[in-house]
mmCIF file of C-alpha atoms in Angstrom:
data_model
loop_
_atom_site.group_PDB
_atom_site.id
_atom_site.type_symbol
_atom_site.label_atom_id
_atom_site.label_comp_id
_atom_site.label_asym_id
_atom_site.label_seq_id
_atom_site.Cartn_x
_atom_site.Cartn_y
_atom_site.Cartn_z
ATOM 1 C CA MET A 1 -42.565 63.876 -3.540
ATOM 2 C CA LYS A 2 -41.607 67.466 -4.177
ATOM 3 C CA LYS A 3 -40.548 69.420 -7.273
ATOM 4 C CA ILE A 4 -37.317 71.446 -7.185
ATOM 5 C CA ASP A 5 -38.111 73.126 -10.479
ATOM 6 C CA SER A 6 -40.652 72.584 -13.230
ATOM 7 C CA ASN A 7 -39.088 69.304 -14.337
ATOM 8 C CA LEU A 8 -37.090 67.766 -11.478
ATOM 9 C CA GLU A 9 -39.070 65.452 -9.197
ATOM 10 C CA VAL A 10 -37.540 64.417 -5.855
ATOM 11 C CA HIS A 11 -38.696 61.455 -3.809
ATOM 12 C CA ASN A 12 -37.032 61.340 -0.371
ATOM 13 C CA SER A 13 -37.839 58.955 2.435
ATOM 14 C CA ASP A 14 -36.252 57.091 5.321
ATOM 15 C CA ASN A 15 -38.422 54.121 4.314
ATOM 16 C CA PHE A 16 -36.935 52.300 1.342
ATOM 17 C CA ASP A 17 -40.154 50.429 0.569
ATOM 18 C CA SER A 18 -42.000 53.670 -0.015
ATOM 19 C CA ILE A 19 -39.897 54.475 -3.092
ATOM 20 C CA SER A 20 -38.482 51.084 -4.074
ATOM 21 C CA ASN A 21 -41.147 50.588 -6.734
ATOM 22 C CA GLN A 22 -39.401 53.381 -8.652
ATOM 23 C CA ILE A 23 -36.089 51.568 -9.066
ATOM 24 C CA LYS A 24 -34.469 48.397 -10.273
ATOM 25 C CA LEU A 25 -33.943 45.946 -7.433
ATOM 26 C CA ASP A 26 -30.686 44.126 -8.195
ATOM 27 C CA PHE A 27 -27.922 43.452 -5.648
ATOM 28 C CA PRO A 28 -26.741 45.449 -3.794
ATOM 29 C CA PHE A 29 -29.929 47.516 -4.130
ATOM 30 C CA ASP A 30 -32.416 44.678 -3.680
ATOM 31 C CA ARG A 31 -35.159 45.308 -1.143
ATOM 32 C CA LYS A 32 -34.196 42.578 1.299
ATOM 33 C CA PHE A 33 -30.546 43.651 1.559
ATOM 34 C CA ILE A 34 -31.258 47.382 1.862
ATOM 35 C CA ASN A 35 -33.893 46.849 4.534
ATOM 36 C CA LEU A 36 -31.532 44.567 6.457
ATOM 37 C CA LEU A 37 -28.888 47.296 6.439
ATOM 38 C CA LYS A 38 -31.538 49.714 7.704
ATOM 39 C CA GLU A 39 -32.198 47.406 10.661
ATOM 40 C CA GLU A 40 -28.631 46.347 11.454
ATOM 41 C CA ASN A 41 -26.606 49.484 10.716
ATOM 42 C CA LEU A 42 -27.727 52.061 13.228
ATOM 43 C CA PHE A 43 -26.652 55.136 11.286
ATOM 44 C CA HIS A 44 -29.643 57.150 10.081
ATOM 45 C CA GLN A 45 -30.314 56.253 6.459
ATOM 46 C CA GLU A 46 -32.372 58.022 3.808
ATOM 47 C CA TYR A 47 -33.200 57.171 0.215
ATOM 48 C CA TYR A 48 -33.493 59.546 -2.711
ATOM 49 C CA TYR A 49 -35.013 58.972 -6.128
ATOM 50 C CA ILE A 50 -34.882 61.956 -8.475
ATOM 51 C CA ARG A 51 -36.206 62.179 -11.986
ATOM 52 C CA ASN A 52 -36.090 64.755 -14.765
ATOM 53 C CA LYS A 53 -38.028 63.455 -17.763
ATOM 54 C CA LYS A 54 -35.961 60.458 -18.924
ATOM 55 C CA ASP A 55 -33.052 61.094 -16.548
ATOM 56 C CA PHE A 56 -33.070 59.508 -13.108
ATOM 57 C CA ALA A 57 -30.889 58.793 -10.092
ATOM 58 C CA PHE A 58 -31.220 56.774 -6.914
ATOM 59 C CA PHE A 59 -28.888 57.074 -3.966
ATOM 60 C CA ILE A 60 -28.568 56.095 -0.306
ATOM 61 C CA LEU A 61 -27.546 58.769 2.176
ATOM 62 C CA TYR A 62 -26.472 58.004 5.724
ATOM 63 C CA LYS A 63 -25.256 60.319 8.450
ATOM 64 C CA MET A 64 -22.347 59.856 10.835
ATOM 65 C CA LYS A 65 -19.497 61.569 12.577
ATOM 66 C CA LEU A 66 -16.337 60.825 10.609
ATOM 67 C CA ASN A 67 -12.669 61.641 10.952
ATOM 68 C CA ILE A 68 -12.292 63.400 7.624
ATOM 69 C CA PHE A 69 -8.514 62.920 7.836
ATOM 70 C CA THR A 70 -8.847 59.133 8.108
ATOM 71 C CA PHE A 71 -6.049 58.603 5.596
ATOM 72 C CA GLY A 72 -3.775 61.318 7.002
ATOM 73 C CA ASN A 73 -1.964 62.229 10.204
ATOM 74 C CA PHE A 74 -4.654 64.501 11.635
ATOM 75 C CA LYS A 75 -7.920 63.827 13.392
ATOM 76 C CA LEU A 76 -11.072 65.906 13.025
ATOM 77 C CA ASN A 77 -14.476 64.307 13.606
ATOM 78 C CA VAL A 78 -17.255 66.172 11.816
ATOM 79 C CA LYS A 79 -20.854 65.445 10.854
ATOM 80 C CA VAL A 80 -20.917 64.033 7.327
ATOM 81 C CA LYS A 81 -23.679 62.964 4.985
ATOM 82 C CA ILE A 82 -22.325 59.987 3.085
ATOM 83 C CA ILE A 83 -23.753 58.897 -0.237
ATOM 84 C CA GLY A 84 -22.734 55.271 -0.282
ATOM 85 C CA MET A 85 -23.622 51.749 0.749
ATOM 86 C CA PRO A 86 -23.930 51.553 4.552
ATOM 87 C CA PHE A 87 -21.835 48.413 4.282
ATOM 88 C CA SER A 88 -18.170 47.815 3.456
ATOM 89 C CA ILE A 89 -18.246 46.684 -0.134
ATOM 90 C CA SER A 90 -16.568 48.572 -2.963
ATOM 91 C CA GLU A 91 -19.782 49.353 -4.849
ATOM 92 C CA ASN A 92 -21.083 52.893 -4.760
ATOM 93 C CA GLY A 93 -24.398 53.755 -3.161
ATOM 94 C CA TYR A 94 -26.108 55.160 -6.244
ATOM 95 C CA PHE A 95 -27.094 54.418 -9.796
ATOM 96 C CA THR A 96 -28.065 56.903 -12.448
ATOM 97 C CA ASN A 97 -28.160 57.542 -16.191
ATOM 98 C CA ASN A 98 -27.109 61.161 -15.636
ATOM 99 C CA GLU A 99 -24.383 61.604 -13.009
ATOM 100 C CA GLU A 100 -24.131 65.339 -13.641
ATOM 101 C CA MET A 101 -27.806 65.826 -12.796
ATOM 102 C CA MET A 102 -27.412 63.778 -9.634
ATOM 103 C CA LEU A 103 -24.346 65.685 -8.454
ATOM 104 C CA LYS A 104 -25.949 69.055 -9.068
ATOM 105 C CA PHE A 105 -28.838 67.960 -6.873
ATOM 106 C CA ILE A 106 -26.482 66.609 -4.162
ATOM 107 C CA LYS A 107 -24.867 70.052 -4.066
ATOM 108 C CA THR A 108 -28.204 71.443 -2.815
ATOM 109 C CA ILE A 109 -28.219 69.150 0.248
ATOM 110 C CA THR A 110 -27.002 71.178 3.213
ATOM 111 C CA GLY A 111 -23.733 70.474 4.989
ATOM 112 C CA LEU A 112 -20.760 68.284 4.108
ATOM 113 C CA LYS A 113 -21.359 65.423 1.693
ATOM 114 C CA LEU A 114 -19.045 62.615 0.607
ATOM 115 C CA VAL A 115 -19.950 60.398 -2.333
ATOM 116 C CA LEU A 116 -17.893 57.216 -1.945
ATOM 117 C CA ASN A 117 -16.541 54.531 -4.263
ATOM 118 C CA VAL A 118 -16.976 56.438 -7.505
ATOM 119 C CA LYS A 119 -15.628 54.390 -10.411
ATOM 120 C CA GLU A 120 -15.353 56.937 -13.234
ATOM 121 C CA PRO A 121 -15.518 60.471 -11.812
ATOM 122 C CA ILE A 122 -16.641 63.477 -13.796
ATOM 123 C CA GLN A 123 -15.831 67.123 -13.140
ATOM 124 C CA ILE A 124 -18.568 69.356 -11.739
ATOM 125 C CA ASP A 125 -17.933 72.935 -10.740
ATOM 126 C CA GLY A 126 -17.603 73.210 -6.957
ATOM 127 C CA ILE A 127 -17.205 69.477 -6.293
ATOM 128 C CA THR A 128 -13.829 68.069 -5.249
ATOM 129 C CA VAL A 129 -12.690 64.711 -6.655
ATOM 130 C CA GLY A 130 -10.089 62.611 -4.851
ATOM 131 C CA ASN A 131 -8.686 59.114 -4.460
ATOM 132 C CA THR A 132 -10.145 56.724 -1.933
ATOM 133 C CA LEU A 133 -9.401 53.085 -1.167
ATOM 134 C CA PRO A 134 -9.058 51.012 -4.356
ATOM 135 C CA THR A 135 -10.656 47.601 -4.569
ATOM 136 C CA CYS A 136 -8.874 44.387 -5.466
ATOM 137 C CA ILE A 137 -10.314 42.524 -8.463
ATOM 138 C CA PHE A 138 -9.385 38.916 -9.225
ATOM 139 C CA VAL A 139 -10.131 37.709 -12.750
ATOM 140 C CA ASN A 140 -10.908 33.995 -12.569
ATOM 141 C CA ASP A 141 -9.996 32.317 -15.829
ATOM 142 C CA PHE A 142 -9.164 29.021 -14.143
ATOM 143 C CA LYS A 143 -10.952 25.713 -14.510
ATOM 144 C CA SER A 144 -9.362 24.187 -11.389
ATOM 145 C CA ILE A 145 -7.331 25.225 -8.368
ATOM 146 C CA ASP A 146 -4.394 23.216 -9.751
ATOM 147 C CA GLU A 147 -4.453 25.314 -12.916
ATOM 148 C CA TYR A 148 -4.388 28.457 -10.794
ATOM 149 C CA MET A 149 -1.476 27.248 -8.674
ATOM 150 C CA LEU A 150 0.542 26.202 -11.728
ATOM 151 C CA SER A 151 0.011 29.664 -13.259
ATOM 152 C CA LEU A 152 1.841 31.333 -10.348
ATOM 153 C CA ARG A 153 5.498 32.190 -10.229
ATOM 154 C CA SER A 154 7.360 29.957 -7.816
ATOM 155 C CA SER A 155 7.767 32.487 -4.975
ATOM 156 C CA TYR A 156 4.031 33.291 -4.881
ATOM 157 C CA ARG A 157 3.071 29.634 -5.179
ATOM 158 C CA ARG A 158 5.482 28.846 -2.345
ATOM 159 C CA ARG A 159 3.883 31.500 -0.118
ATOM 160 C CA ILE A 160 0.435 30.011 -0.587
ATOM 161 C CA ASN A 161 1.736 26.473 -0.080
ATOM 162 C CA THR A 162 3.313 27.614 3.201
ATOM 163 C CA ALA A 163 -0.053 28.914 4.341
ATOM 164 C CA ILE A 164 -1.748 25.658 3.248
ATOM 165 C CA LYS A 165 0.787 23.596 5.188
ATOM 166 C CA ASN A 166 0.501 25.692 8.343
ATOM 167 C CA CYS A 167 -3.300 25.595 8.178
ATOM 168 C CA GLU A 168 -3.733 21.977 7.145
ATOM 169 C CA ASP A 169 -5.171 21.034 10.535
ATOM 170 C CA LEU A 170 -7.961 23.592 10.288
ATOM 171 C CA ILE A 171 -11.541 22.545 9.628
ATOM 172 C CA VAL A 172 -13.308 24.627 6.984
ATOM 173 C CA GLU A 173 -17.084 24.656 7.197
ATOM 174 C CA GLN A 174 -19.325 26.199 4.551
ATOM 175 C CA LEU A 175 -22.433 27.968 5.795
ATOM 176 C CA ASP A 176 -25.360 28.706 3.512
ATOM 177 C CA GLY A 177 -27.691 29.963 6.167
ATOM 178 C CA LYS A 178 -27.527 31.650 9.523
ATOM 179 C CA CYS A 179 -24.076 32.410 10.934
ATOM 180 C CA PRO A 180 -23.333 31.469 14.558
ATOM 181 C CA GLY A 181 -23.397 34.382 16.964
ATOM 182 C CA SER A 182 -19.798 33.630 17.919
ATOM 183 C CA LEU A 183 -18.709 34.894 14.509
ATOM 184 C CA TYR A 184 -19.883 38.364 15.502
ATOM 185 C CA GLU A 185 -17.146 38.471 18.137
ATOM 186 C CA LEU A 186 -14.533 37.733 15.446
ATOM 187 C CA TYR A 187 -16.064 40.442 13.252
ATOM 188 C CA LEU A 188 -15.848 42.958 16.117
ATOM 189 C CA ARG A 189 -12.178 42.129 16.721
ATOM 190 C CA THR A 190 -11.357 42.843 13.087
ATOM 191 C CA TYR A 191 -13.538 45.941 13.043
ATOM 192 C CA GLU A 192 -11.807 47.396 16.086
ATOM 193 C CA ARG A 193 -8.382 46.863 14.492
ATOM 194 C CA SER A 194 -9.406 48.544 11.245
ATOM 195 C CA PRO A 195 -7.872 52.006 10.674
ATOM 196 C CA TYR A 196 -10.756 52.912 8.306
ATOM 197 C CA LYS A 197 -14.000 52.583 10.273
ATOM 198 C CA LEU A 198 -17.195 53.664 8.547
ATOM 199 C CA GLU A 199 -19.990 51.541 9.947
ATOM 200 C CA LYS A 200 -20.497 48.790 12.474
ATOM 201 C CA LEU A 201 -23.096 46.128 11.847
ATOM 202 C CA GLU A 202 -25.316 44.707 14.546
ATOM 203 C CA PRO A 203 -25.376 40.969 15.466
ATOM 204 C CA ASP A 204 -28.632 40.086 13.691
ATOM 205 C CA PHE A 205 -27.118 41.056 10.343
ATOM 206 C CA PHE A 206 -25.220 37.784 10.420
ATOM 207 C CA ASN A 207 -28.335 35.798 11.228
ATOM 208 C CA LYS A 208 -30.426 37.314 8.444
ATOM 209 C CA VAL A 209 -28.106 38.106 5.514
ATOM 210 C CA ASP A 210 -28.493 36.056 2.318
ATOM 211 C CA ALA A 211 -24.848 35.108 1.858
ATOM 212 C CA GLN A 212 -22.414 32.217 2.142
ATOM 213 C CA GLY A 213 -19.873 31.811 4.920
ATOM 214 C CA LEU A 214 -16.611 29.919 5.257
ATOM 215 C CA VAL A 215 -15.647 29.286 8.872
ATOM 216 C CA PHE A 216 -12.108 28.228 9.861
ATOM 217 C CA SER A 217 -11.704 26.440 13.191
ATOM 218 C CA LYS A 218 -9.360 24.199 15.150
ATOM 219 C CA ASP A 219 -10.262 22.058 18.176
ATOM 220 C CA ASP A 220 -13.774 23.567 18.188
ATOM 221 C CA VAL A 221 -12.340 27.097 18.397
ATOM 222 C CA GLU A 222 -13.320 29.448 15.573
ATOM 223 C CA LEU A 223 -10.241 31.227 14.271
ATOM 224 C CA GLY A 224 -11.693 33.139 11.352
ATOM 225 C CA PHE A 225 -14.494 33.443 8.848
ATOM 226 C CA VAL A 226 -15.322 35.123 5.550
ATOM 227 C CA LEU A 227 -18.740 36.205 4.338
ATOM 228 C CA LEU A 228 -19.289 35.899 0.592
ATOM 229 C CA LYS A 229 -22.060 36.987 -1.764
ATOM 230 C CA LYS A 230 -22.435 35.494 -5.234
ATOM 231 C CA TYR A 231 -24.340 37.638 -7.671
ATOM 232 C CA GLN A 232 -24.510 36.345 -11.240
ATOM 233 C CA GLU A 233 -20.881 35.588 -12.187
ATOM 234 C CA ARG A 234 -19.381 37.935 -9.569
ATOM 235 C CA LEU A 235 -18.315 36.978 -6.047
ATOM 236 C CA TYR A 236 -18.085 39.649 -3.352
ATOM 237 C CA PHE A 237 -15.795 39.273 -0.354
ATOM 238 C CA MET A 238 -18.218 41.089 1.971
ATOM 239 C CA LEU A 239 -16.348 40.981 5.260
ATOM 240 C CA CYS A 240 -14.288 38.776 7.520
ATOM 241 C CA GLY A 241 -13.284 38.284 11.138
ATOM 242 C CA MET A 242 -10.268 36.712 12.777
ATOM 243 C CA ASN A 243 -9.008 35.583 16.156
ATOM 244 C CA TYR A 244 -5.816 37.563 16.688
ATOM 245 C CA ASN A 245 -4.582 35.235 19.383
ATOM 246 C CA VAL A 246 -3.129 33.105 16.571
ATOM 247 C CA ASP A 247 -0.760 33.910 13.727
ATOM 248 C CA THR A 248 -3.104 35.554 11.235
ATOM 249 C CA ALA A 249 -0.621 35.983 8.362
ATOM 250 C CA ASP A 250 -0.900 32.367 7.211
ATOM 251 C CA LEU A 251 -4.564 32.218 8.141
ATOM 252 C CA TYR A 252 -5.415 35.233 5.956
ATOM 253 C CA PHE A 253 -3.562 33.812 2.933
ATOM 254 C CA TYR A 254 -5.361 30.510 3.497
ATOM 255 C CA MET A 255 -8.744 32.238 3.696
ATOM 256 C CA LEU A 256 -8.120 34.040 0.377
ATOM 257 C CA TYR A 257 -6.962 30.746 -1.178
ATOM 258 C CA LYS A 258 -10.219 29.073 -0.073
ATOM 259 C CA ILE A 259 -12.236 31.946 -1.588
ATOM 260 C CA ILE A 260 -10.534 31.330 -4.930
ATOM 261 C CA ILE A 261 -11.449 27.646 -4.683
ATOM 262 C CA TYR A 262 -15.066 28.629 -3.928
ATOM 263 C CA ALA A 263 -15.121 30.945 -6.959
ATOM 264 C CA ILE A 264 -13.753 28.264 -9.277
ATOM 265 C CA GLU A 265 -16.237 25.662 -8.032
ATOM 266 C CA ASN A 266 -19.145 28.081 -8.380
ATOM 267 C CA ASN A 267 -18.241 29.484 -11.805
ATOM 268 C CA CYS A 268 -17.516 33.031 -10.604
ATOM 269 C CA LYS A 269 -15.588 34.928 -13.269
ATOM 270 C CA ILE A 270 -14.757 37.873 -11.019
ATOM 271 C CA ILE A 271 -13.896 38.038 -7.330
ATOM 272 C CA ASP A 272 -14.210 41.481 -5.794
ATOM 273 C CA PHE A 273 -11.862 41.063 -2.851
ATOM 274 C CA GLY A 274 -12.781 44.482 -1.543
ATOM 275 C CA GLN A 275 -10.764 47.286 -0.024
ATOM 276 C CA THR A 276 -7.850 47.203 2.487
ATOM 277 C CA SER A 277 -5.097 44.562 2.854
ATOM 278 C CA GLU A 278 -4.240 45.332 -0.762
ATOM 279 C CA GLU A 279 -0.689 43.972 -0.749
ATOM 280 C CA THR A 280 -1.738 40.500 0.326
ATOM 281 C CA LYS A 281 -4.556 40.429 -2.222
ATOM 282 C CA LEU A 282 -2.173 41.586 -4.979
ATOM 283 C CA LYS A 283 0.178 38.731 -4.131
ATOM 284 C CA ILE A 284 -2.500 36.157 -4.945
ATOM 285 C CA GLY A 285 -3.135 37.655 -8.393
ATOM 286 C CA SER A 286 -5.610 40.494 -7.883
ATOM 287 C CA GLN A 287 -5.390 43.814 -9.681
ATOM 288 C CA LEU A 288 -6.208 47.233 -8.255
ATOM 289 C CA SER A 289 -9.337 48.956 -9.485
ATOM 290 C CA LYS A 290 -9.347 52.627 -8.558
ATOM 291 C CA ARG A 291 -12.112 54.258 -6.577
ATOM 292 C CA TYR A 292 -12.711 57.982 -6.017
ATOM 293 C CA PHE A 293 -14.815 60.283 -3.873
ATOM 294 C CA TYR A 294 -16.759 63.480 -4.481
ATOM 295 C CA ALA A 295 -16.767 66.047 -1.666
ATOM 296 C CA HIS A 296 -18.884 69.177 -1.320
ATOM 297 C CA HIS A 297 -19.972 71.605 1.414
ATOM 298 C CA THR A 298 -22.764 74.119 1.037
ATOM 299 C CA ASN A 299 -20.678 76.657 2.979
ATOM 300 C CA ILE A 300 -18.668 78.438 0.285
ATOM 301 C CA PHE A 301 -15.631 79.036 2.522
ATOM 302 C CA LEU A 302 -15.525 75.446 3.808
ATOM 303 C CA ASN A 303 -16.029 74.081 0.320
ATOM 304 C CA LYS A 304 -13.024 76.085 -0.882
ATOM 305 C CA MET A 305 -10.925 74.693 1.968
ATOM 306 C CA ILE A 306 -11.899 71.163 0.947
ATOM 307 C CA SER A 307 -10.717 71.841 -2.592
ATOM 308 C CA ILE A 308 -7.417 73.387 -1.486
ATOM 309 C CA ASN A 309 -6.651 70.657 1.061
ATOM 310 C CA LYS A 310 -8.040 67.614 -0.735
ATOM 311 C CA ARG A 311 -4.687 65.825 -0.414
ATOM 312 C CA LEU A 312 -5.392 65.560 3.337
ATOM 313 C CA LEU A 313 -8.603 63.672 2.572
ATOM 314 C CA GLU A 314 -7.171 61.293 -0.019
ATOM 315 C CA TYR A 315 -5.960 57.739 0.395
ATOM 316 C CA LYS A 316 -2.389 57.643 -0.858
ATOM 317 C CA TYR A 317 -0.963 54.395 -2.191
ATOM 318 C CA ASP A 318 1.889 53.243 -4.371
ATOM 319 C CA PHE A 319 2.072 49.484 -4.211
ATOM 320 C CA LYS A 320 4.879 47.504 -5.745
ATOM 321 C CA LYS A 321 4.097 45.862 -9.078
ATOM 322 C CA PHE A 322 3.935 42.191 -8.272
ATOM 323 C CA ARG A 323 4.573 39.792 -11.181
ATOM 324 C CA VAL A 324 2.428 37.029 -9.775
ATOM 325 C CA TYR A 325 1.745 34.954 -12.873
ATOM 326 C CA ARG A 326 4.185 33.085 -15.080
ATOM 327 C CA GLU A 327 4.620 34.235 -18.681
ATOM 328 C CA LYS A 328 2.144 32.461 -20.898
#
């Protein structure tokens, strides 16, 4: 622990357990999950807990080389300190009761910092705010899958029924424990095709994570899987993998359809379908929930350039308004 001024205390460690007694341990910040990410995401990770009297903040910082123009037409890999979850879910990597205090402290960390998946950004002098990938939220008010299907307009119901028909010969297995190592190969295939790479998990993550899996196979060949995490009444679509030797359009719709069934059967009121593939997720009834980033560099000139050129860092989207549900 060190003191920045007379009131602010800063606890910083690359060992989560050394400061975890300071913070609330709910998903995704529970000890088991964070330590698993430490083991199976090889980017260097650090943990900060800061306190100023009654105000506090906790955040995860990991370091990587990142193409800062990921969402644009340019490529420039630079060293970045990311404040975020070292895992592709749409939650941010911090919690605090005073975001302004936290951001002012983050400004003192040297180099380029990106704070990802901010839900309600505030304005702080010298910090740039921009749009990043939105997440897709599905509100589950349905008591059965039949009720959900009947609520859809005919064209959207027909699209799902087409996927069901074309995937009717697939076997769907639910896993509540360790995932087979073969699923890691499907994960890698999807990861390599992703235009927005942040982190790559190691194989043992799938053996150790406390989550549920749905595996889709045919003739003993695994074609795809989804990894799900239920926390209270919320279901997270954590990640997926697919075999791209088959037609994945119907398979992906079918996988999302099976996730909705899982949510209904397990009393999940919200499905966080995550980021990317937004159009498909909107067509099954999800709504976009915006996410933002904060960016700051301790070099005054570079920080000014970030502010002037923030449009090059932003994720730009303008999806069609899909009228998925029938009028009630």
